[in-house]
Structure formats: structure tokens, C-alpha cells
């Protein structure tokens, strides 16, 4: 397929595809999905080999969020039966992180619900970061605390944070349909604050919220412009008790096409399969490793994931290897660019730019120009398991 050959060539040169090319990837048929995976896999292997980076989530504070993000089980007014607890103590968080590190994770993601941290919250998380770093010197720590105020990113970096996560989630044009308590511009501002402070920026999306193909391409192109080092791709987990509980519109093939499109647009960036992979990719998860070079190990914030042991077996069986703590994730040119400007300053040539349907009447276009509407899957509510173990409980974590 000429389209795929063109996209491979562009990916190896870090050249931005056209919007039409990105849309065409999403519009390919299920019959062509293996060809799409094989093509995007060439780009993934060129920049990242067969390494898979493992990340581990620690939910520092669960539930009771004042924001109204429609996809989130922790949102204002959520009736989802999730764990609710206030801040973990630094030693409790460090103990939770240690479980993930023992399972092979090299990055710990410290997450807290809420609009954004107070200065006292930043002090608390800073102490947690220092505790984790004292016990595990090589670990990468990423904070995800919501919208940042001036100076907070710098304080987190001084405490030892390596990265900051704040997802764009969806396109600017549809953002107000998903969240009303803050804006898309607020999210962009926080990613830019992380950049400016010298933190490695992590920002991604949630697929399956009723967006069109154009919306998906819009948000991924916006991410390319923001130039994060890592792009998490979440697939909506439709929690009962949230406004998007009925949005069961992703198929495994659709998820693979989305991941491939992200890889082609952001060829040399850490693409991470995040929330929802077990729910929507299911038995096709190993194929996704040919597209993404990073996953979360074990459980997510409020939902349970695949057993950590099964994650490791899947990686090995698919012919990949877990990235070691001493290995550098990003390609050399991105590391050098970050060092040269004193921070991850957004000047790279590369990708210049959480617990997450196309069955809302949005239409895509296939490569021949004819109309193509993605087929919704049957609701698999049996696959949505609320987390009842690990952080905030007395039970052992899944790692």
C-alpha cells in the first residue's frame, strides 16, 4: 500500500505526515490492520528496537475530585463504586512504588485527583519523591497532580521529579463537551509549565469518548506541536456511574489503528499504551507492542489491570524485552536536544508537537474516499474491574 510505504519513509526521517495521511490510517479496513501494524512497527523498531518500558501507577489520593471530566470515575458527582481515600503518607507511597519496581518498572507515576495541587500538596508530593528516590536511586518519577500554578513545576523538579504528566485528552474543538470546569488552554498551559521547568513532559489522549477521526488527528497533531517526550494513549474505560458509561465503541482493530496513527505522527516519542488496553485490545494486546514502546504494569488508578506476571509473559512471548533501569528510553537526538537547551524545551524536530466512540454519528473516510463508520463492539462490562487492592488498601498490589 503506497500510503503505508510513504508513512514509513516519513517516520524514519521524523517527517510530519499530512492530516489526510493520518486520517487515512484510521480509515483503513480490518482486512488491512496487520499491514498497518507491520508498517508502524518498522518505525517503532527503528527508534526503540524491541524494548518495552514499564511504568507503575501509584494513586496518592483517590476520588472526590471537584472537576467534572465525563470520562473519569473520580469526577464530581461520580456514582462509580471506587476506592476513596485522602493522601498516602510518603512511606506508604514509597512502599507502593517498590512493588512496581520489583516487578520491573523503571518509572513510577505519582497521581492525585483534584483540579491542581496547593503549595502544601506540592510539599507533600516533594517529600514522597525524595523518599522514593532515596530508596531507589535510578527510578524515574513522574508527577500527575492536575493544573500547575507558577513555580510549582520548578519545586517538583528540585525535589527530584523527572517528568510531569498532564494529558490533552481530546481535541480543542470538542473539549468543552467532555469537561466544563477547566479549559483545553488550561491543560496546554500546564504542559508548557512542565517544559519550561526542565521536566520531561508527558501528555496524551483518551480515545473512545465519541470523538470523530478528525478529532483524534487534531489532538495528536496538537501533541506533536507541544513536543512531549511521552504520549500515553488511553482507551476509555466506561465506568458505571459516569456520563460515558454507555460508550462502548472501540474494537481491538480500531485501537490498533489509533496507536499506529500516533506512532506515524510521533515517530521518535515514547508511545505508551495506558488505561483500557485490557478492556478494548484484549487478546490482541501483543500486537500493540509493535506500535507502542511503553505500557503500565499491573493496575491503574481506579481499575484493575492484567496481572503483572501476565504483562511480563506477554512481552517475552511477543519477542520483546523489558527496558532496563540503566537504559535510556529516548533516541539520542532527543536526549541531546533536551540537554542542549537545559530542558525539554519543545525545539526538537521529532514529535514537535487516564483511564479512558465513534458511534455518535461521526463519519470517517476510507483510503478510497468512501464513507466508513467504525463498528461498535458489544458492551463488555465484565472486563471493567474496580481496583480493590494496592495503594489505599491492606491488600498486596498487582505488580
CSV table of C-alpha atoms in Angstrom, one decimal:
chain,number,residue,atom,x,y,z
A,1,UNK,CA,0.0,0.0,0.0
A,2,UNK,CA,1.6,3.3,-1.2
A,3,UNK,CA,0.2,5.1,1.9
A,4,UNK,CA,2.0,2.9,4.3
A,5,UNK,CA,5.3,3.0,2.4
A,6,UNK,CA,5.1,6.8,2.4
A,7,UNK,CA,4.4,6.9,6.2
A,8,UNK,CA,7.2,4.5,7.0
A,9,UNK,CA,9.6,6.7,5.0
A,10,UNK,CA,8.4,9.8,6.8
A,11,UNK,CA,8.6,8.1,10.2
A,12,UNK,CA,12.2,7.1,9.7
A,13,UNK,CA,13.0,10.8,8.8
A,14,UNK,CA,10.9,12.2,11.6
A,15,UNK,CA,8.8,14.0,9.0
A,16,UNK,CA,5.3,15.0,9.8
A,17,UNK,CA,2.6,13.2,7.8
A,18,UNK,CA,-0.2,15.2,6.3
A,19,UNK,CA,-3.6,15.3,8.1
A,20,UNK,CA,-5.0,13.4,5.1
A,21,UNK,CA,-2.5,10.6,5.6
A,22,UNK,CA,-3.2,10.4,9.3
A,23,UNK,CA,-6.9,10.2,8.6
A,24,UNK,CA,-6.3,7.5,6.0
A,25,UNK,CA,-4.6,5.3,8.6
A,26,UNK,CA,-7.7,5.5,10.8
A,27,UNK,CA,-10.0,4.7,7.8
A,28,UNK,CA,-8.1,1.5,6.7
A,29,UNK,CA,-10.2,-1.7,6.8
A,30,UNK,CA,-9.9,-4.5,9.3
A,31,UNK,CA,-8.6,-6.6,6.5
A,32,UNK,CA,-5.5,-4.3,6.3
A,33,UNK,CA,-4.9,-3.9,10.0
A,34,UNK,CA,-1.9,-6.3,10.0
A,35,UNK,CA,-0.3,-4.4,7.2
A,36,UNK,CA,-0.8,-1.2,9.2
A,37,UNK,CA,0.7,-2.7,12.3
A,38,UNK,CA,3.7,-4.1,10.3
A,39,UNK,CA,4.4,-0.7,8.8
A,40,UNK,CA,4.1,1.3,12.0
A,41,UNK,CA,6.2,-1.5,13.7
A,42,UNK,CA,9.1,-0.6,11.4
A,43,UNK,CA,9.1,2.9,12.7
A,44,UNK,CA,8.8,1.8,16.3
A,45,UNK,CA,11.7,-0.6,16.0
A,46,UNK,CA,13.9,1.9,14.2
A,47,UNK,CA,13.7,4.3,17.1
A,48,UNK,CA,13.2,2.0,20.1
A,49,UNK,CA,14.2,-1.5,19.0
A,50,UNK,CA,12.3,-4.2,20.8
A,51,UNK,CA,12.5,-2.6,24.2
A,52,UNK,CA,9.3,-2.1,26.3
A,53,UNK,CA,9.4,0.4,29.1
A,54,UNK,CA,7.4,-0.5,32.2
A,55,UNK,CA,5.6,2.2,34.2
A,56,UNK,CA,3.8,1.8,37.5
A,57,UNK,CA,1.0,4.0,38.8
A,58,UNK,CA,0.6,5.0,42.5
A,59,UNK,CA,-2.7,6.7,43.2
A,60,UNK,CA,-1.8,9.1,46.0
A,61,UNK,CA,-5.3,10.4,46.6
A,62,UNK,CA,-8.4,8.7,45.1
A,63,UNK,CA,-11.8,10.1,44.4
A,64,UNK,CA,-13.7,13.2,45.5
A,65,UNK,CA,-12.4,15.4,42.6
A,66,UNK,CA,-14.1,18.8,42.1
A,67,UNK,CA,-13.7,18.6,38.3
A,68,UNK,CA,-16.4,17.2,36.0
A,69,UNK,CA,-14.4,15.3,33.4
A,70,UNK,CA,-17.0,13.0,31.9
A,71,UNK,CA,-14.7,10.1,31.4
A,72,UNK,CA,-13.4,9.9,35.0
A,73,UNK,CA,-14.6,7.7,37.8
A,74,UNK,CA,-13.2,10.1,40.3
A,75,UNK,CA,-15.2,13.1,38.9
A,76,UNK,CA,-17.6,15.4,40.7
A,77,UNK,CA,-20.9,13.6,41.0
A,78,UNK,CA,-19.5,10.2,40.1
A,79,UNK,CA,-21.5,7.3,41.3
A,80,UNK,CA,-18.8,4.7,40.4
A,81,UNK,CA,-18.1,2.4,43.4
A,82,UNK,CA,-14.3,3.2,43.5
A,83,UNK,CA,-11.8,3.4,46.3
A,84,UNK,CA,-11.9,6.8,48.0
A,85,UNK,CA,-9.1,7.9,50.3
A,86,UNK,CA,-7.0,11.0,51.1
A,87,UNK,CA,-3.3,11.5,50.7
A,88,UNK,CA,-1.0,8.5,51.2
A,89,UNK,CA,1.9,9.2,53.6
A,90,UNK,CA,5.3,9.3,51.9
A,91,UNK,CA,6.4,5.9,53.3
A,92,UNK,CA,3.1,4.4,52.2
A,93,UNK,CA,3.6,5.7,48.7
A,94,UNK,CA,7.2,4.6,48.6
A,95,UNK,CA,6.1,1.1,49.7
A,96,UNK,CA,3.5,1.0,46.9
A,97,UNK,CA,6.1,2.2,44.3
A,98,UNK,CA,8.6,-0.5,45.5
A,99,UNK,CA,6.1,-3.2,44.4
A,100,UNK,CA,6.1,-1.9,40.8
A,101,UNK,CA,9.9,-1.5,40.8
A,102,UNK,CA,10.3,-5.1,41.9
A,103,UNK,CA,8.1,-6.1,39.0
A,104,UNK,CA,10.4,-4.4,36.5
A,105,UNK,CA,9.1,-0.9,36.3
A,106,UNK,CA,11.6,1.9,35.7
A,107,UNK,CA,9.2,4.8,36.1
A,108,UNK,CA,6.8,5.5,38.9
A,109,UNK,CA,3.8,7.8,38.2
A,110,UNK,CA,2.5,9.6,41.3
A,111,UNK,CA,-1.1,10.6,40.6
A,112,UNK,CA,-3.6,12.6,42.8
A,113,UNK,CA,-7.1,13.5,42.0
A,114,UNK,CA,-8.1,17.2,42.1
A,115,UNK,CA,-8.1,20.4,40.0
A,116,UNK,CA,-4.5,21.0,40.9
A,117,UNK,CA,-2.1,21.0,43.9
A,118,UNK,CA,-1.9,23.5,46.6
A,119,UNK,CA,1.6,24.6,47.7
A,120,UNK,CA,1.1,22.3,50.7
A,121,UNK,CA,0.3,19.4,48.3
A,122,UNK,CA,3.5,20.1,46.4
A,123,UNK,CA,5.4,20.0,49.6
A,124,UNK,CA,3.8,16.6,50.4
A,125,UNK,CA,4.5,15.2,47.0
A,126,UNK,CA,8.0,16.5,47.1
A,127,UNK,CA,8.6,14.6,50.3
A,128,UNK,CA,7.2,11.5,48.7
A,129,UNK,CA,9.5,11.9,45.7
A,130,UNK,CA,12.6,12.3,47.9
A,131,UNK,CA,11.6,9.2,49.9
A,132,UNK,CA,11.2,7.1,46.7
A,133,UNK,CA,14.5,8.4,45.3
A,134,UNK,CA,16.4,7.7,48.5
A,135,UNK,CA,15.3,4.1,48.4
A,136,UNK,CA,15.6,3.6,44.6
A,137,UNK,CA,18.2,5.9,43.1
A,138,UNK,CA,17.7,5.0,39.4
A,139,UNK,CA,13.9,5.2,39.4
A,140,UNK,CA,12.2,7.8,37.2
A,141,UNK,CA,9.5,9.7,39.0
A,142,UNK,CA,6.6,11.3,37.1
A,143,UNK,CA,4.1,13.5,38.9
A,144,UNK,CA,0.5,13.9,37.7
A,145,UNK,CA,-1.3,16.4,40.0
A,146,UNK,CA,-3.5,18.4,37.7
A,147,UNK,CA,-3.2,22.0,36.7
A,148,UNK,CA,0.0,23.7,37.9
A,149,UNK,CA,0.4,27.2,39.3
A,150,UNK,CA,3.5,29.3,38.7
A,151,UNK,CA,6.6,27.9,40.3
A,152,UNK,CA,5.2,24.5,41.2
A,153,UNK,CA,6.8,22.6,38.4
A,154,UNK,CA,10.2,24.0,39.4
A,155,UNK,CA,9.6,22.9,43.0
A,156,UNK,CA,8.8,19.4,41.9
A,157,UNK,CA,11.9,19.2,39.7
A,158,UNK,CA,14.1,20.4,42.7
A,159,UNK,CA,12.6,17.6,44.8
A,160,UNK,CA,13.8,15.1,42.2
A,161,UNK,CA,10.8,14.7,39.8
A,162,UNK,CA,11.9,13.7,36.3
A,163,UNK,CA,8.6,14.2,34.4
A,164,UNK,CA,5.2,15.7,34.7
A,165,UNK,CA,2.0,14.2,33.1
A,166,UNK,CA,-1.0,16.2,32.0
A,167,UNK,CA,-3.0,14.9,29.1
A,168,UNK,CA,-4.8,16.9,26.5
A,169,UNK,CA,-7.3,14.0,26.3
A,170,UNK,CA,-9.3,15.2,23.2
A,171,UNK,CA,-9.3,17.9,20.6
A,172,UNK,CA,-9.7,21.6,21.4
A,173,UNK,CA,-12.9,21.7,19.4
A,174,UNK,CA,-14.7,19.0,21.5
A,175,UNK,CA,-13.0,19.7,24.8
A,176,UNK,CA,-16.0,21.6,26.3
A,177,UNK,CA,-18.2,18.6,25.5
A,178,UNK,CA,-16.1,16.5,27.9
A,179,UNK,CA,-15.2,18.9,30.7
A,180,UNK,CA,-16.6,22.3,31.7
A,181,UNK,CA,-14.7,23.1,35.0
A,182,UNK,CA,-11.5,23.9,33.2
A,183,UNK,CA,-10.4,24.5,29.6
A,184,UNK,CA,-8.2,22.9,26.9
A,185,UNK,CA,-6.0,26.0,27.2
A,186,UNK,CA,-5.5,25.3,30.9
A,187,UNK,CA,-4.1,21.9,30.0
A,188,UNK,CA,-1.8,23.2,27.4
A,189,UNK,CA,-0.5,25.8,29.9
A,190,UNK,CA,0.4,23.1,32.4
A,191,UNK,CA,2.3,21.1,29.8
A,192,UNK,CA,4.2,24.2,28.9
A,193,UNK,CA,5.0,24.9,32.5
A,194,UNK,CA,6.5,21.4,32.8
A,195,UNK,CA,8.6,22.1,29.7
A,196,UNK,CA,9.8,25.4,31.0
A,197,UNK,CA,10.8,23.9,34.3
A,198,UNK,CA,13.0,21.3,32.7
A,199,UNK,CA,10.7,18.4,33.4
A,200,UNK,CA,10.2,15.8,30.7
A,201,UNK,CA,6.7,16.5,29.5
A,202,UNK,CA,4.2,13.6,29.3
A,203,UNK,CA,0.9,14.3,27.6
A,204,UNK,CA,-1.5,12.1,25.7
A,205,UNK,CA,-5.1,11.4,24.8
A,206,UNK,CA,-8.2,9.3,25.6
A,207,UNK,CA,-9.9,7.5,22.6
A,208,UNK,CA,-13.4,6.2,22.6
A,209,UNK,CA,-15.3,9.2,24.0
A,210,UNK,CA,-17.5,9.8,21.0
A,211,UNK,CA,-14.9,11.7,19.0
A,212,UNK,CA,-14.5,11.7,15.2
A,213,UNK,CA,-11.5,10.6,13.3
A,214,UNK,CA,-10.8,14.3,12.7
A,215,UNK,CA,-10.8,14.9,16.5
A,216,UNK,CA,-8.3,12.2,17.0
A,217,UNK,CA,-6.0,13.6,14.4
A,218,UNK,CA,-6.4,17.1,15.8
A,219,UNK,CA,-5.3,16.1,19.3
A,220,UNK,CA,-2.4,14.0,18.1
A,221,UNK,CA,-1.2,16.9,15.8
A,222,UNK,CA,-1.6,19.3,18.8
A,223,UNK,CA,0.6,16.9,20.8
A,224,UNK,CA,3.2,16.9,18.1
A,225,UNK,CA,3.3,20.7,18.4
A,226,UNK,CA,3.7,20.6,22.2
A,227,UNK,CA,6.5,18.0,21.8
A,228,UNK,CA,6.2,15.8,24.9
A,229,UNK,CA,8.7,13.1,25.4
A,230,UNK,CA,6.0,10.5,26.1
A,231,UNK,CA,2.4,10.2,24.7
A,232,UNK,CA,0.1,7.9,26.7
A,233,UNK,CA,-2.8,6.6,24.7
A,234,UNK,CA,-5.8,5.7,26.9
A,235,UNK,CA,-8.8,3.8,25.7
A,236,UNK,CA,-12.0,4.9,27.6
A,237,UNK,CA,-13.0,2.6,30.4
A,238,UNK,CA,-16.8,3.1,30.6
A,239,UNK,CA,-17.3,3.1,34.3
A,240,UNK,CA,-20.9,2.7,35.5
A,241,UNK,CA,-21.8,5.8,37.3
A,242,UNK,CA,-20.1,8.2,34.9
A,243,UNK,CA,-21.7,10.1,31.9
A,244,UNK,CA,-19.8,8.0,29.4
A,245,UNK,CA,-20.8,4.6,30.8
A,246,UNK,CA,-22.6,3.6,27.6
A,247,UNK,CA,-19.8,4.5,25.2
A,248,UNK,CA,-18.7,1.0,24.1
A,249,UNK,CA,-17.5,1.9,20.6
A,250,UNK,CA,-13.9,0.7,20.4
A,251,UNK,CA,-12.8,-2.6,18.7
A,252,UNK,CA,-9.3,-4.1,19.0
A,253,UNK,CA,-8.7,-3.3,15.4
A,254,UNK,CA,-9.8,0.3,15.9
A,255,UNK,CA,-7.4,0.6,18.9
A,256,UNK,CA,-4.5,-0.7,16.8
A,257,UNK,CA,-5.2,1.8,14.0
A,258,UNK,CA,-5.2,4.6,16.6
A,259,UNK,CA,-1.9,3.5,18.0
A,260,UNK,CA,-0.4,3.2,14.5
A,261,UNK,CA,-1.6,6.8,13.7
A,262,UNK,CA,0.0,8.1,16.8
A,263,UNK,CA,3.3,6.3,16.0
A,264,UNK,CA,3.4,7.7,12.5
A,265,UNK,CA,2.7,11.3,13.7
A,266,UNK,CA,5.1,11.0,16.7
A,267,UNK,CA,7.7,8.5,15.4
A,268,UNK,CA,10.6,9.1,17.9
A,269,UNK,CA,8.5,9.6,21.0
A,270,UNK,CA,7.7,7.2,23.8
A,271,UNK,CA,4.2,6.0,22.9
A,272,UNK,CA,2.6,4.3,26.0
A,273,UNK,CA,-0.5,2.1,26.0
A,274,UNK,CA,-2.3,3.3,29.1
A,275,UNK,CA,-5.7,2.7,30.6
A,276,UNK,CA,-8.2,0.4,28.9
A,277,UNK,CA,-5.8,-1.9,26.9
A,278,UNK,CA,-7.1,-5.0,28.6
A,279,UNK,CA,-10.7,-3.9,28.1
A,280,UNK,CA,-10.5,-3.0,24.4
A,281,UNK,CA,-7.4,-4.7,22.9
A,282,UNK,CA,-8.0,-7.9,24.9
A,283,UNK,CA,-6.3,-10.8,23.2
A,284,UNK,CA,-4.7,-8.5,20.6
A,285,UNK,CA,-2.6,-6.7,23.2
A,286,UNK,CA,0.6,-8.3,22.0
A,287,UNK,CA,0.2,-6.8,18.5
A,288,UNK,CA,0.0,-3.3,20.2
A,289,UNK,CA,3.6,-3.8,21.4
A,290,UNK,CA,4.7,-3.5,17.7
A,291,UNK,CA,3.3,0.1,17.9
A,292,UNK,CA,4.0,1.3,21.4
A,293,UNK,CA,7.2,1.0,23.3
A,294,UNK,CA,5.8,1.6,26.8
A,295,UNK,CA,3.0,0.2,29.0
A,296,UNK,CA,1.7,0.4,32.5
A,297,UNK,CA,2.5,-2.6,34.7
A,298,UNK,CA,-0.4,-4.0,36.8
A,299,UNK,CA,-3.3,-1.9,37.9
A,300,UNK,CA,-4.5,1.6,37.0
A,301,UNK,CA,-5.8,4.4,39.2
A,302,UNK,CA,-9.3,3.0,40.0
A,303,UNK,CA,-9.5,-0.1,37.8
A,304,UNK,CA,-7.6,-3.4,37.8
A,305,UNK,CA,-5.3,-4.3,35.0
A,306,UNK,CA,-3.9,-7.5,33.7
A,307,UNK,CA,-1.8,-9.4,36.2
A,308,UNK,CA,1.7,-8.1,36.3
A,309,UNK,CA,3.1,-11.6,35.7
A,310,UNK,CA,0.9,-11.9,32.6
A,311,UNK,CA,2.3,-8.5,31.3
A,312,UNK,CA,5.8,-9.8,31.6
A,313,UNK,CA,5.0,-13.1,29.9
A,314,UNK,CA,3.2,-11.2,27.1
A,315,UNK,CA,6.2,-9.1,26.4
A,316,UNK,CA,8.5,-12.1,26.3
A,317,UNK,CA,6.2,-14.2,24.2
A,318,UNK,CA,5.8,-11.4,21.6
A,319,UNK,CA,9.6,-11.3,21.2
A,320,UNK,CA,10.2,-8.0,23.1
A,321,UNK,CA,12.3,-7.3,26.2
A,322,UNK,CA,11.8,-5.2,29.3
A,323,UNK,CA,13.8,-2.0,29.2
A,324,UNK,CA,16.4,-2.0,31.9
A,325,UNK,CA,16.8,0.7,34.6
A,326,UNK,CA,20.1,1.8,33.2
A,327,UNK,CA,18.9,2.1,29.6
A,328,UNK,CA,17.9,5.4,28.0
A,329,UNK,CA,14.4,5.3,26.6
A,330,UNK,CA,14.5,8.1,24.1
A,331,UNK,CA,16.6,8.2,20.9
A,332,UNK,CA,19.9,10.0,21.2
A,333,UNK,CA,18.9,13.1,19.2
A,334,UNK,CA,16.1,13.8,21.6
A,335,UNK,CA,18.3,13.4,24.7
A,336,UNK,CA,20.9,15.7,23.2
A,337,UNK,CA,18.3,18.3,22.2
A,338,UNK,CA,17.0,18.4,25.8
A,339,UNK,CA,20.4,18.7,27.3
A,340,UNK,CA,21.4,21.4,24.8
A,341,UNK,CA,18.6,23.7,25.8
A,342,UNK,CA,18.7,23.0,29.5
A,343,UNK,CA,15.3,21.5,29.5
A,344,UNK,CA,12.8,19.7,27.3
A,345,UNK,CA,12.2,23.0,25.6
A,346,UNK,CA,10.0,22.0,22.7
A,347,UNK,CA,12.5,22.7,20.0
A,348,UNK,CA,13.1,19.1,18.8
A,349,UNK,CA,12.5,18.2,15.3
A,350,UNK,CA,10.8,15.0,16.3
A,351,UNK,CA,7.3,14.8,17.7
A,352,UNK,CA,7.0,18.6,17.6
A,353,UNK,CA,4.0,18.8,19.0
A,354,UNK,CA,-6.4,8.1,32.2
A,355,UNK,CA,-8.5,5.9,32.3
A,356,UNK,CA,-10.2,6.5,29.3
A,357,UNK,CA,-16.7,6.1,20.2
A,358,UNK,CA,-17.3,6.6,17.3
A,359,UNK,CA,-20.9,5.6,17.4
A,360,UNK,CA,-22.1,9.2,17.8
A,361,UNK,CA,-22.9,9.8,14.1
A,362,UNK,CA,-19.3,10.9,13.3
A,363,UNK,CA,-18.1,9.6,9.9
A,364,UNK,CA,-14.6,8.8,8.7
A,365,UNK,CA,-13.2,8.3,5.2
A,366,UNK,CA,-11.5,5.3,3.9
A,367,UNK,CA,-8.5,5.4,1.6
A,368,UNK,CA,-10.7,5.3,-1.4
A,369,UNK,CA,-12.7,8.3,-0.3
A,370,UNK,CA,-15.9,6.5,0.5
A,371,UNK,CA,-17.7,6.9,3.8
A,372,UNK,CA,-16.7,4.4,6.6
A,373,UNK,CA,-18.2,4.3,10.0
A,374,UNK,CA,-16.4,2.3,12.7
A,375,UNK,CA,-18.4,-0.6,14.1
A,376,UNK,CA,-19.2,-0.6,17.8
A,377,UNK,CA,-18.4,-3.5,19.9
A,378,UNK,CA,-20.7,-5.2,22.4
A,379,UNK,CA,-20.5,-3.8,25.9
A,380,UNK,CA,-18.0,-5.8,27.9
A,381,UNK,CA,-18.9,-4.6,31.4
A,382,UNK,CA,-17.4,-7.8,32.8
A,383,UNK,CA,-14.0,-6.5,31.9
A,384,UNK,CA,-14.2,-3.4,34.0
A,385,UNK,CA,-12.9,-4.4,37.4
A,386,UNK,CA,-12.8,-1.7,40.1
A,387,UNK,CA,-9.4,-1.7,41.9
A,388,UNK,CA,-9.7,-3.1,45.4
A,389,UNK,CA,-6.0,-3.8,46.1
A,390,UNK,CA,-2.7,-2.0,46.4
A,391,UNK,CA,-2.5,1.7,47.3
A,392,UNK,CA,-5.1,2.8,49.8
A,393,UNK,CA,-5.9,-0.8,50.9
A,394,UNK,CA,-4.4,-3.5,53.1
A,395,UNK,CA,-4.1,-5.9,50.2
A,396,UNK,CA,-1.0,-6.7,48.1
A,397,UNK,CA,-0.7,-4.7,44.9
A,398,UNK,CA,-0.7,-6.2,41.4
A,399,UNK,CA,2.8,-5.7,40.0
